[in-house]
Coordinates of C-alpha atoms and ligand atoms in Angstrom, one line a residue:
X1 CA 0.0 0.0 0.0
X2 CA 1.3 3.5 -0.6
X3 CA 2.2 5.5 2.3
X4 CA -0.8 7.3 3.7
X5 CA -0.9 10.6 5.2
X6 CA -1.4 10.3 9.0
X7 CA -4.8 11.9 9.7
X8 CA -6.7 11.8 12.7
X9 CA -8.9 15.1 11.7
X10 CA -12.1 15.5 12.2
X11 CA -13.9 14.7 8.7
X12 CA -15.6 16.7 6.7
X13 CA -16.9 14.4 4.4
X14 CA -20.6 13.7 4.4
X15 CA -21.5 9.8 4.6
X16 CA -24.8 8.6 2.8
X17 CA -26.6 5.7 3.4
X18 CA -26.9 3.6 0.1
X19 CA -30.3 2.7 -0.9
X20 CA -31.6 1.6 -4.3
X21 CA -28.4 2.9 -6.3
X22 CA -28.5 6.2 -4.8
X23 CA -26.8 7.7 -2.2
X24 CA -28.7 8.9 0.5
X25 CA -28.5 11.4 2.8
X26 CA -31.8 11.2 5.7
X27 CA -32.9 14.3 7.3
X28 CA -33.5 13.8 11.0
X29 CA -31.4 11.9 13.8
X30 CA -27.5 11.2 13.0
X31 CA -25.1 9.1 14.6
X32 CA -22.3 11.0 16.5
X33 CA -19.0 8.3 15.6
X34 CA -16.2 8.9 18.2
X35 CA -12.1 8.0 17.4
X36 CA -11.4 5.7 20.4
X37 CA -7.9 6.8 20.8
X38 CA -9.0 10.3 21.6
X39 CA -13.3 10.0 22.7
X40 CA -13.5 13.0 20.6
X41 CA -16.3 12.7 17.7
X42 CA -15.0 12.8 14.2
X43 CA -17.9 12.1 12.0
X44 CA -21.3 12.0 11.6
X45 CA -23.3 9.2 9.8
X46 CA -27.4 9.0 8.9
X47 CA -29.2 7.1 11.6
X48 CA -31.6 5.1 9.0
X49 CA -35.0 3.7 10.8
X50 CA -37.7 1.3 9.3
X51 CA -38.7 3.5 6.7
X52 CA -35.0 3.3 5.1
X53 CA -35.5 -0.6 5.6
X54 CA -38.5 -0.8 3.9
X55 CA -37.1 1.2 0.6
X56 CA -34.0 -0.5 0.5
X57 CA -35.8 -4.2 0.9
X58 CA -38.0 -3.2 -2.0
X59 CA -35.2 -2.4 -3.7
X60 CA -33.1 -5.1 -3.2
X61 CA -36.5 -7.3 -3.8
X62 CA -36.9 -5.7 -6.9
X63 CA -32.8 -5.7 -8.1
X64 CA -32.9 -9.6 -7.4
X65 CA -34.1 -11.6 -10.6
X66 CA -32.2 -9.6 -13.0
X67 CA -28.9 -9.9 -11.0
X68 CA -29.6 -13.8 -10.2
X69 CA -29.6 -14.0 -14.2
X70 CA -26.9 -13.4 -15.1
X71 CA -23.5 -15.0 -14.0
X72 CA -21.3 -12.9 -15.8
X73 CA -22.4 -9.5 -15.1
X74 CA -22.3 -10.6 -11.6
X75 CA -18.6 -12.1 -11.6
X76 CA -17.8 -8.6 -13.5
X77 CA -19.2 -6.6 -10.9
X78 CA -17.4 -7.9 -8.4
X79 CA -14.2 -7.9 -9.9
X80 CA -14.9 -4.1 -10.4
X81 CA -15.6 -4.0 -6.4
X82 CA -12.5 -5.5 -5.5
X83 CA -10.5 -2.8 -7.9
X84 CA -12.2 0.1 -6.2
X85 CA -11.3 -1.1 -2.9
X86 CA -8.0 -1.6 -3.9
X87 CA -7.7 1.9 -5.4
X88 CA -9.5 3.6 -2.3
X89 CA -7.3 1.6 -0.2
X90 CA -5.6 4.5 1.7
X91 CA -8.6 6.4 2.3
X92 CA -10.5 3.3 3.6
X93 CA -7.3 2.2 6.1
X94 CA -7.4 5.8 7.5
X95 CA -10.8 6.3 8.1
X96 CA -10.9 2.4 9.6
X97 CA -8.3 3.0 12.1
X98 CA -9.6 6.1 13.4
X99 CA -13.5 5.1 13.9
X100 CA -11.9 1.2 15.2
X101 CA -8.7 2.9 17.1
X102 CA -6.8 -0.3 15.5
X103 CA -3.5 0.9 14.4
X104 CA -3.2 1.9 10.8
X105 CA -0.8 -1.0 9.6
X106 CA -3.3 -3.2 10.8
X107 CA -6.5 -1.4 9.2
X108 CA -4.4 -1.7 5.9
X109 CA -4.0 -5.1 6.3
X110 CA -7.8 -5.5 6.7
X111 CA -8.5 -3.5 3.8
X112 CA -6.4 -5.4 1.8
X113 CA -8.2 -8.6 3.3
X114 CA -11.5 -7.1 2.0
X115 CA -9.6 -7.1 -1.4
X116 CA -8.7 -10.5 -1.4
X117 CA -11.9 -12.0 0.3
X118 CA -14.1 -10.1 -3.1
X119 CA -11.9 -11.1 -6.2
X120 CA -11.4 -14.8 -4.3
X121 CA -15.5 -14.8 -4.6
X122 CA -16.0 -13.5 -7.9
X123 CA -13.5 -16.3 -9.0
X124 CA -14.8 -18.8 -6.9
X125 CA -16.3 -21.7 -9.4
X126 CA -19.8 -23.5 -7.7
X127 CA -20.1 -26.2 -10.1
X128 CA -23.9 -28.4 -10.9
X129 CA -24.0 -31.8 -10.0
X130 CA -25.9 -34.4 -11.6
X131 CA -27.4 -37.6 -10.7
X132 CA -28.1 -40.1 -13.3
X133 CA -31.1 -42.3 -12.6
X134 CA -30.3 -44.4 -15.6
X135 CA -33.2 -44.7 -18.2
X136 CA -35.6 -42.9 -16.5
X137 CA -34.4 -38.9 -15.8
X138 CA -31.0 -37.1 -14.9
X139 CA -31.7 -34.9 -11.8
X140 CA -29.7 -31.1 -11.8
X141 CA -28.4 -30.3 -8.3
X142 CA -28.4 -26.5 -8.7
X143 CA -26.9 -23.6 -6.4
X144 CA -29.7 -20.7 -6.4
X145 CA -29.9 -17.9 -5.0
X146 CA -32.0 -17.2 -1.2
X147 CA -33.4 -13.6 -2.7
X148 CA -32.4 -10.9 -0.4
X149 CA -29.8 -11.0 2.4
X150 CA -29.8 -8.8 5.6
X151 CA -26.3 -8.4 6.7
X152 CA -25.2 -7.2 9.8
X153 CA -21.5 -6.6 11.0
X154 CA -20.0 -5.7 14.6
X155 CA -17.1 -2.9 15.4
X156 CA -13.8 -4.7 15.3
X157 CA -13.0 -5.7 11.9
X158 CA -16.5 -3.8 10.0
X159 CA -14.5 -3.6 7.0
X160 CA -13.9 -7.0 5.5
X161 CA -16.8 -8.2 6.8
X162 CA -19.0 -6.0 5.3
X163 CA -16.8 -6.5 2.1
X164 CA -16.7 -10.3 2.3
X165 CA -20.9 -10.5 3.7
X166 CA -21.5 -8.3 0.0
X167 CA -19.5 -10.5 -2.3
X168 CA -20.3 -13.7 -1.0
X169 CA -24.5 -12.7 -1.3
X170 CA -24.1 -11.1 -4.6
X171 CA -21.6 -13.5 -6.0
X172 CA -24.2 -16.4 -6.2
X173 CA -27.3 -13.9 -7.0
X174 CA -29.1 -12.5 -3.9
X175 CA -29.2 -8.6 -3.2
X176 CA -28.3 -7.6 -0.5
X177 CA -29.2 -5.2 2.6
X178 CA -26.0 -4.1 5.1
X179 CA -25.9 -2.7 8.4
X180 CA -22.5 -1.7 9.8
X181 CA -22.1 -1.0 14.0
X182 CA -22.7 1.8 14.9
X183 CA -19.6 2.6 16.4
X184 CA -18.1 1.6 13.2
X185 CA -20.5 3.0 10.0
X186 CA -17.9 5.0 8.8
X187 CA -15.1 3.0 6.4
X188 CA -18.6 1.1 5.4
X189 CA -20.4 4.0 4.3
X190 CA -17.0 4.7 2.6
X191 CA -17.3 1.1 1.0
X192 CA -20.7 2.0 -0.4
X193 CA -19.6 4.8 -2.6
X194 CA -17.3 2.2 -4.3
X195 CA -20.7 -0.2 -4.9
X196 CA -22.6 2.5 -6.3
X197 CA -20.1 2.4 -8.9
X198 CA -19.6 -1.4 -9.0
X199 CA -22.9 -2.9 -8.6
X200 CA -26.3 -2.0 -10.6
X201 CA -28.9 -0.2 -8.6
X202 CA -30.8 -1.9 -5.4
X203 CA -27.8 -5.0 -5.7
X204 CA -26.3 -3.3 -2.6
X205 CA -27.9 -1.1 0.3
X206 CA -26.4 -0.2 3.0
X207 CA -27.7 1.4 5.5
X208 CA -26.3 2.8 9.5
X209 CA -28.1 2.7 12.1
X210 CA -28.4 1.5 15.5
X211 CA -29.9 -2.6 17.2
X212 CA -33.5 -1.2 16.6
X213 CA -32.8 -0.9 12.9
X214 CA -31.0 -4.9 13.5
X215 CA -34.2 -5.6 15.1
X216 CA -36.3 -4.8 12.2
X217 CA -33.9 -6.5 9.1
X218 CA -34.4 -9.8 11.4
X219 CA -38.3 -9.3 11.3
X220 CA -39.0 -8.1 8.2
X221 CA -40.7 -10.1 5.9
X222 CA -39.1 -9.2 2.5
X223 CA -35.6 -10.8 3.8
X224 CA -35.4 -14.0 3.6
X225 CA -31.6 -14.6 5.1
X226 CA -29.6 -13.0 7.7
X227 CA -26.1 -13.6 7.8
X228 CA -25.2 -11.6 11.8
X229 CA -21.9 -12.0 13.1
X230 CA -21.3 -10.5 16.6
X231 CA -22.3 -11.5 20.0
X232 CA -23.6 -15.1 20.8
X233 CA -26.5 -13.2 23.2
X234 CA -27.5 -11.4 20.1
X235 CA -27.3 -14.5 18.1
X236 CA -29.7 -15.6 20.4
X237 CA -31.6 -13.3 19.8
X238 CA -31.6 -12.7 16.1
X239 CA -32.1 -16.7 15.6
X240 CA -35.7 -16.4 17.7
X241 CA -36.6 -13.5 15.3
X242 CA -36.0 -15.3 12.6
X243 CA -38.4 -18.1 13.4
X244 CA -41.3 -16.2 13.0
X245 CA -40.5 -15.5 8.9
X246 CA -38.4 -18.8 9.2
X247 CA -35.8 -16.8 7.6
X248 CA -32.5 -18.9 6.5
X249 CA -29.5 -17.6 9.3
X250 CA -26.0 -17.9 8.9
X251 CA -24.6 -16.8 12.9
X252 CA -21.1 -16.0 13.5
X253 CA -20.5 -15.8 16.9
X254 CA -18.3 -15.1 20.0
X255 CA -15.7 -17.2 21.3
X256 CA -13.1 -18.5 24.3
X257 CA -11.1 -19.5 22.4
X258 CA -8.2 -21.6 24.4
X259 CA -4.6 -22.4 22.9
X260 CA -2.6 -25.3 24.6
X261 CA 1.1 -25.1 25.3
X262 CA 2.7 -28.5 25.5
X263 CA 5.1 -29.7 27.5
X264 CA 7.5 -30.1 24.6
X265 CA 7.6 -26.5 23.6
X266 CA 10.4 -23.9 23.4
X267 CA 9.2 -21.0 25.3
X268 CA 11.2 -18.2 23.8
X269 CA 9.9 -20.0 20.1
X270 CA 6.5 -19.5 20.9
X271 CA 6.1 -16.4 23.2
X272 CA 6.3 -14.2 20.6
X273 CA 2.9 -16.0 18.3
X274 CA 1.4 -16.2 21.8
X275 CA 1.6 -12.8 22.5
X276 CA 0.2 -11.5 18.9
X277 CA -3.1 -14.1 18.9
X278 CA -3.8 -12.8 22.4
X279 CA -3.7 -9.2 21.7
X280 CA -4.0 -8.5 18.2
X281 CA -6.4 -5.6 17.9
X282 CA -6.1 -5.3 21.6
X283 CA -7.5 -8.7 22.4
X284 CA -10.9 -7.5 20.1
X285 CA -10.9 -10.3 17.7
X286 CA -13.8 -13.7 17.8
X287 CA -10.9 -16.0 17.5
X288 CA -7.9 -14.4 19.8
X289 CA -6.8 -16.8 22.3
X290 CA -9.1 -15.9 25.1
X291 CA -7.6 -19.1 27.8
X292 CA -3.8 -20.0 27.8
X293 CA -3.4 -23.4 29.0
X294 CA 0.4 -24.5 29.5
X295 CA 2.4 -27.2 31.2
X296 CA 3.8 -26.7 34.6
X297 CA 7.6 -27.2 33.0
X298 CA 7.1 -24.7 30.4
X299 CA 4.3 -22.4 32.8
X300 CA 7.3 -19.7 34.0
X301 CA 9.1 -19.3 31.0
X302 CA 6.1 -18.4 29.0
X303 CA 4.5 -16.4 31.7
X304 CA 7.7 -14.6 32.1
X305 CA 7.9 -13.6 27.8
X306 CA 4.5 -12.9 27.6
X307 CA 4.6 -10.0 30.4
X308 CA 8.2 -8.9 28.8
X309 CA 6.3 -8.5 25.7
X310 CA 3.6 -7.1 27.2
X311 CA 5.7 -4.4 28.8
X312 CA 7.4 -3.6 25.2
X313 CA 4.0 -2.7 23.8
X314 CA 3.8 0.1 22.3
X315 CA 0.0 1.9 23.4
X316 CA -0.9 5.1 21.2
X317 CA -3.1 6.6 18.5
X318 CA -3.8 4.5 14.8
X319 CA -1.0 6.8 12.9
X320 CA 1.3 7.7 15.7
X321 CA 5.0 6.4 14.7
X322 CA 5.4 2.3 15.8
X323 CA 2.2 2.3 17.5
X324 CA 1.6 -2.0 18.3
X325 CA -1.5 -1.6 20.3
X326 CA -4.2 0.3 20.4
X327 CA -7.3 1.5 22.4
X328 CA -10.7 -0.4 23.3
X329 CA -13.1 0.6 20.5
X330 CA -15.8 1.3 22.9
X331 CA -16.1 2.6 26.3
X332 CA -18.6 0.5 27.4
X333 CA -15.6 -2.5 26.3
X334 CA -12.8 -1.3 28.3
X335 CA -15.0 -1.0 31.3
X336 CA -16.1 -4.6 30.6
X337 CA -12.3 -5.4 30.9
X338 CA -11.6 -3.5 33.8
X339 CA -14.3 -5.2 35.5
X340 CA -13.2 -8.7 34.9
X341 CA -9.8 -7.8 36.0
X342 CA -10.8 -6.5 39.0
X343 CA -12.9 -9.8 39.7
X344 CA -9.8 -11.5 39.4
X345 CA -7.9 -9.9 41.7
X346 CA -10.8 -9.8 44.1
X347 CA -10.5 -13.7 43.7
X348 CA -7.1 -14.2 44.2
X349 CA -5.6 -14.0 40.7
X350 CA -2.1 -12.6 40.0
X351 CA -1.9 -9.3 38.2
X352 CA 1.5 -10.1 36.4
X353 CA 1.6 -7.1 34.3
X354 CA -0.8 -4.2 33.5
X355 CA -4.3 -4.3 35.3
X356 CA -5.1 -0.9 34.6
X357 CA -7.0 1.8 32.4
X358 CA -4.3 4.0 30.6
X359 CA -4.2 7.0 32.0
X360 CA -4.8 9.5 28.6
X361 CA -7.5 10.5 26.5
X362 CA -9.4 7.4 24.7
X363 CA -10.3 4.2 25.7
X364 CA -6.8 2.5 26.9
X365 CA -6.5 -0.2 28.6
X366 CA -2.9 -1.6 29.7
X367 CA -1.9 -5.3 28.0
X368 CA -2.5 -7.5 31.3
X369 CA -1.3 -11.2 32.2
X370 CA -3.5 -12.8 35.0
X371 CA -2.0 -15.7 36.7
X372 CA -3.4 -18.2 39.9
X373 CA -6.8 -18.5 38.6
X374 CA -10.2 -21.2 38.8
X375 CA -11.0 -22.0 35.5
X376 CA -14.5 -20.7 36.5
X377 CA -13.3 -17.2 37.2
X378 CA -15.3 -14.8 35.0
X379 CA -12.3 -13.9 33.4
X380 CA -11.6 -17.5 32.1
X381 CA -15.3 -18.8 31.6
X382 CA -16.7 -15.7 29.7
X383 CA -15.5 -13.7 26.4
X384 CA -13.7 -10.8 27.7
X385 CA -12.8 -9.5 24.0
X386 CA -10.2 -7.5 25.1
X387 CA -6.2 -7.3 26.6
X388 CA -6.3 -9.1 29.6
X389 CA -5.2 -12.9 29.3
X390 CA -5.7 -15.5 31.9
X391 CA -2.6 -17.6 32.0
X392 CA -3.9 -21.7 33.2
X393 CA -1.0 -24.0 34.5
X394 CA -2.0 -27.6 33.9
X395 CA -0.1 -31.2 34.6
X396 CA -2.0 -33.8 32.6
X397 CA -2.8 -33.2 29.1
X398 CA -5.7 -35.2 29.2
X399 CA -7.0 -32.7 31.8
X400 CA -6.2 -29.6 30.2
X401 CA -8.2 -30.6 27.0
X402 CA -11.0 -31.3 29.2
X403 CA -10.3 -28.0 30.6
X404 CA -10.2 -26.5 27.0
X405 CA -13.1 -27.9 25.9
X406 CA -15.5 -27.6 28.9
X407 CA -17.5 -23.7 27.5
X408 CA -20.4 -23.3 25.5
X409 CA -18.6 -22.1 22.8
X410 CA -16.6 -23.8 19.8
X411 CA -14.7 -21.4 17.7
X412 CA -11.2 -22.1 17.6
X413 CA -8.0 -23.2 19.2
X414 CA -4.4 -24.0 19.1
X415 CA -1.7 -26.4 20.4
X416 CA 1.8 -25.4 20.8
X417 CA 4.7 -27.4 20.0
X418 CA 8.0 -28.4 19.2
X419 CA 6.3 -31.4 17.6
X420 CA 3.5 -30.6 14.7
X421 CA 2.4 -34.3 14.4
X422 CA 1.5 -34.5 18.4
X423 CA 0.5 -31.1 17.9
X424 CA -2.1 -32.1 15.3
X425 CA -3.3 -35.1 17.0
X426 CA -3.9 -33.2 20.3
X427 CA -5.7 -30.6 18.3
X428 CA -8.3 -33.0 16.6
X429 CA -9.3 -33.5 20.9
X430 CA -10.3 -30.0 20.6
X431 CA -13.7 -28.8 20.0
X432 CA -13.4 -25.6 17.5
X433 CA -14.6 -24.9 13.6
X434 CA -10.8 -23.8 12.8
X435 CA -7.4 -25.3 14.5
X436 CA -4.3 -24.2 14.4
X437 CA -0.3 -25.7 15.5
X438 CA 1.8 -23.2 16.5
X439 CA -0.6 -20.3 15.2
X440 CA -4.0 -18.8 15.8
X441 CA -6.5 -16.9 14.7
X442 CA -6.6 -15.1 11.0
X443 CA -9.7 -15.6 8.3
X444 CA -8.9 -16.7 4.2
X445 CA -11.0 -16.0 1.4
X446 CA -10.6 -19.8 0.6
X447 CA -11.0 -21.3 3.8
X448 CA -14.3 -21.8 5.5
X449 CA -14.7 -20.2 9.2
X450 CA -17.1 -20.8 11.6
X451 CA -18.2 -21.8 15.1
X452 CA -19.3 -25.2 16.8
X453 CA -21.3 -25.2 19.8
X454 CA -22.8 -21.6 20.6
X455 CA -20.3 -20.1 18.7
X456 CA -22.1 -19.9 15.5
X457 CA -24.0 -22.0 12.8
X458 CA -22.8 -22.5 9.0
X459 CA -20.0 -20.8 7.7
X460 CA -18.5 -17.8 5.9
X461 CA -15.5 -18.3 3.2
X462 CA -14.4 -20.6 1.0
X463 CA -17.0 -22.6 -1.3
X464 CA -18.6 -24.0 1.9
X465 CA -19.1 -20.4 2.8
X466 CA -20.8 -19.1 -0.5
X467 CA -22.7 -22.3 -0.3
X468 CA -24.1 -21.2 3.2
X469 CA -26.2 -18.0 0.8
X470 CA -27.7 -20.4 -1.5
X471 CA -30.9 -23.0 -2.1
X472 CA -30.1 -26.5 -3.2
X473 CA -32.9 -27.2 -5.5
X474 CA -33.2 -30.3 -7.8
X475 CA -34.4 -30.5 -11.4
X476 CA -35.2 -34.3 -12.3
X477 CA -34.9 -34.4 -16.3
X478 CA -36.6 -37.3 -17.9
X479 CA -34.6 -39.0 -20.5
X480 CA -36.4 -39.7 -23.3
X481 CA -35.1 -42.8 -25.6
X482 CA -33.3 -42.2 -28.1
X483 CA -34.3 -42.6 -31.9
X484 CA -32.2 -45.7 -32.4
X485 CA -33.8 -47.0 -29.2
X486 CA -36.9 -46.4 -30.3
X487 CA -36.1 -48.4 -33.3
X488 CA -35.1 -51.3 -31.8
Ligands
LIG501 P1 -23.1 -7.1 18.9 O1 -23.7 -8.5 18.9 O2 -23.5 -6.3 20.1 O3 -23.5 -6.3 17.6 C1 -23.3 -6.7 16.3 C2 -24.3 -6.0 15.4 O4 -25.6 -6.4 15.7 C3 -24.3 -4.5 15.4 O5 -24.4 -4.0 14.1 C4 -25.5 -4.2 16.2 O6 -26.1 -2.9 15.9 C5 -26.5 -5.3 15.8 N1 -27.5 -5.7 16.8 C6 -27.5 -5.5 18.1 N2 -28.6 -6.0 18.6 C7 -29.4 -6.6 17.6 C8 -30.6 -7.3 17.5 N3 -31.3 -7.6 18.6 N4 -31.0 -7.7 16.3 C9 -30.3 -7.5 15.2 N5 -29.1 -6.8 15.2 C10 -28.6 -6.3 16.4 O7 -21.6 -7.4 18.8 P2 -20.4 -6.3 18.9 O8 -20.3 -5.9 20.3 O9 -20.5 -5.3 17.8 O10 -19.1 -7.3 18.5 C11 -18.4 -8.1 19.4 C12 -18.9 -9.5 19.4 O11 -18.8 -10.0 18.1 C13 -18.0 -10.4 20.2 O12 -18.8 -11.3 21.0 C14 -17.2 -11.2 19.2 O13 -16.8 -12.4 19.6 C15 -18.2 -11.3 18.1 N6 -17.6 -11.5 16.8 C16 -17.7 -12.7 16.2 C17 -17.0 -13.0 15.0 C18 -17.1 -14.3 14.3 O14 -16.9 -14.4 13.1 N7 -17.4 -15.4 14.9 C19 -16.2 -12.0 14.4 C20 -16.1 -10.8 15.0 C21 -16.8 -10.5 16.2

């Protein structure tokens, strides 16, 4: 990516909702979006309400056959997207770090994820089966489309999701309506200019706005998928609506997540990879390593690197020089943090490093190592999506799988070792729709991703993924004789 210039001004710009080709600017209430690393506000964004809904459903309703027609136009289209994105890439990255607070390295890197997850789809091949019932019919197993798509995407990587959630609806032939966070509408809206230009009108809406405006995609009766990723409470949630339009869902969900450290591993090898999937975007990502399970002979040494690493972090603003970490995204997330930290404390647990709010503008909270605690301290049972890692000591394997594998949830995990072929049979023990040796977390355009357990249902990526937005519908064929077997 070309350099960028650093910017952490307030913007100017005016961001439109996206409705039926057109973008949209709606009189009435807007949405104050606040940088993290400072708490000041820096935009403004529509706050769209039913009524925005209900025009961009019809559109989308109305966009749908047309697109689902033709194949070409769509793979096109799509290929166009990905171009725009990659030629707005700077602009994107900047505006992503400062409405996220991730640094700006790692909002480029997400862009050009979002580049990669659309071209992957619109090359993506979904080839017809066929099933020969012989003398009698051929039946077509064919891919087709749901019709229209509500999307809706959470605040810590908006971007590529709502870059990935488009491609892989459109790409096989629905239309699609998107709803951003609203702590995080801003890069989106951005993204919509670029499918103005890319899609045909009413292919693409996207519209901010806040949970009520959720509330009413999951209800309303001219969508007839919803593909959510956030919490697994508002999973929940959104998987009851749908029953009342039994509407298909696709659920990405939270995680807790653990990674297993095995008595053959070298610490100082895997500090470092420990260290990064624990507190990439400050601990804000589904599949960070959430629980850190490690032998007893290994337990010092890696406690010791990871607070040594932890210490060398450097804390500061998206385009500040070096910046490795940066703030909470939301207030209301660094206080959750806080508060399981000071629960663990309260219990006895070890504050090896950190423990504390930052004292400076923003939503900082120090990189913390907790040591000395019950596997059913708050901190340890629940998803505290943010810098504070439990560190588990364990003596049997056996047990620490158990261990690993005794929450609701089933995202991911990892096993850590000087030995990939243990490592991989000790993984398979581990209950988790992606699993790693050695490394953790990180979504491909080609691989599918998705939670067991309460951690999700179905998939995003790969051809499984795009699968996940389509009907499987049958065509029996009867095969008529042919001449010469009439003849005969
Ligand atoms: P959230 O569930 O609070 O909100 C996500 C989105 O849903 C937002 O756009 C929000 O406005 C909307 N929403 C809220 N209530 C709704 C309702 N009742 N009906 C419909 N929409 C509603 O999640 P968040 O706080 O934005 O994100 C953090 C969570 O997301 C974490 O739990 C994290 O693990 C999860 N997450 C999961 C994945 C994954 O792929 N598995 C990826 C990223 C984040």
């Amino acid at each position: 990516m070309p350099p960028t210039a650093p910017s952490a001004a307030v913007t100017t710009a005016r961001f439109r909702a996206l409705i039926g080709g057109a973008l949209i600017d709606i009189p009435g209430a807007r949405i104050d979006v606040a940088a993290p690393a400072t708490g000041e506000v820096f935009a403004q964004v529509p706050d769209c309400v039913l009524a925005e809904l209900d025009r961009a459903v019809t559109a989308a309703r109305r966009a749908q056959p047309a697109w689902a027609a033709d194949e070409s136009a769509r793979r096109t289209a799509l290929l166009r997207f990905a171009s725009l994105i990659e030629e707005n890439a700077a602009r994107l990255a900047n505006l992503l770090a400062q409405e996220n607070g991730k640094p700006l390295r790692a909002a480029q890197g997400e862009t050009f994820g979002a580049v990669e997850h659309v071209r992957w789809t619109a090359e993506a091949e979904i080839a017809t089966q066929t099933v020969d019932h012989p003398g009698r019919e051929q039946v077509v197993l064919e891919h087709v489309p749901v019709g229209v798509v509500a999307a809706i995407v959470p605040w810590n990587a908006p971007l590529v999701m709502a870059a990935h959630k488009i491609a892989a609806a459109t790409r096989v032939g629905n239309t699609v309506v998107l709803k951003p966070s609203p702590f995080t509408p801003v890069a989106t809206l951005a993204l919509a200019e670029l499918a103005a230009q890319a899609f045909p009108p009413g292919v693409v809406n996207v519209l901010p706005g806040g949970d009520e405006l959720g509330r009413g995609m999951t209800a309303h009766p001219g969508i007839d998928l919803v593909s959510f990723t956030g919490s697994a409470a508002v999973g929940r949630s959104i998987m009851a609506a749908a029953a009342g339009t039994l509407k298909r869902v696709i659920l990405e969900l939270g995680g807790n997540d653990a990674a297993i450290v095995l008595d053959d591993a070298d610490p100082d090898a895997v500090a470092p990879g420990l260290f990064f999937s624990s507190f990439l975007l400050s601990g804000q990502v589904c599949q960070a390593i959430k629980r850190l399970y490690v032998h007893r002979s290994q337990y010092d040494a890696v406690v010791e690197r990871l607070v040594a690493i932890a210490e060398a972090a450097q804390l500061g603003e998206p385009f500040d020089e070096g910046v490795t970490m940066g703030p909470l995204t939301t207030p209301a997330q660094r206080d959750r943090v806080a508060a399981l930290v000071e629960d663990a404390r309260a219990r006895g647990g070890r504050v090896r490093t950190g423990g504390h709010a930052v004292e400076r503008p923003g939503y900082f909270y120090a990189p913390t190592i907790v040591t000395d605690l019950d596997d059913d301290a708050p901190l340890v049972a629940e998803e505290q999506f943010g810098p504070a890692l439990p560190v588990l000591v364990y003596d049997d394997l056996d047990d620490a799988i158990e261990r690993a594998n005794g929450t609701p949830y089933g995202l991911s995990a990892s096993v850590w070792t000087s030995d990939v072929a243990r490592g991989a049979e000790v993984a398979r023990r581990l209950v988790g729709g992606s699993l790693w040796i050695n490394r953790h977390a990180g979504v491909d355009a080609d691989i599918p991703f998705g939670g067991m357990r309460q951690s999700g249902l179905g998939r995003e990526s790969g051809l499984a993924g795009l699968l996940g937005y389509t009907e499987l519908r049958t065509l029996a064929v009867p095969t008529l004789p042919t001449t010469e077997e009439v003849a005969r």
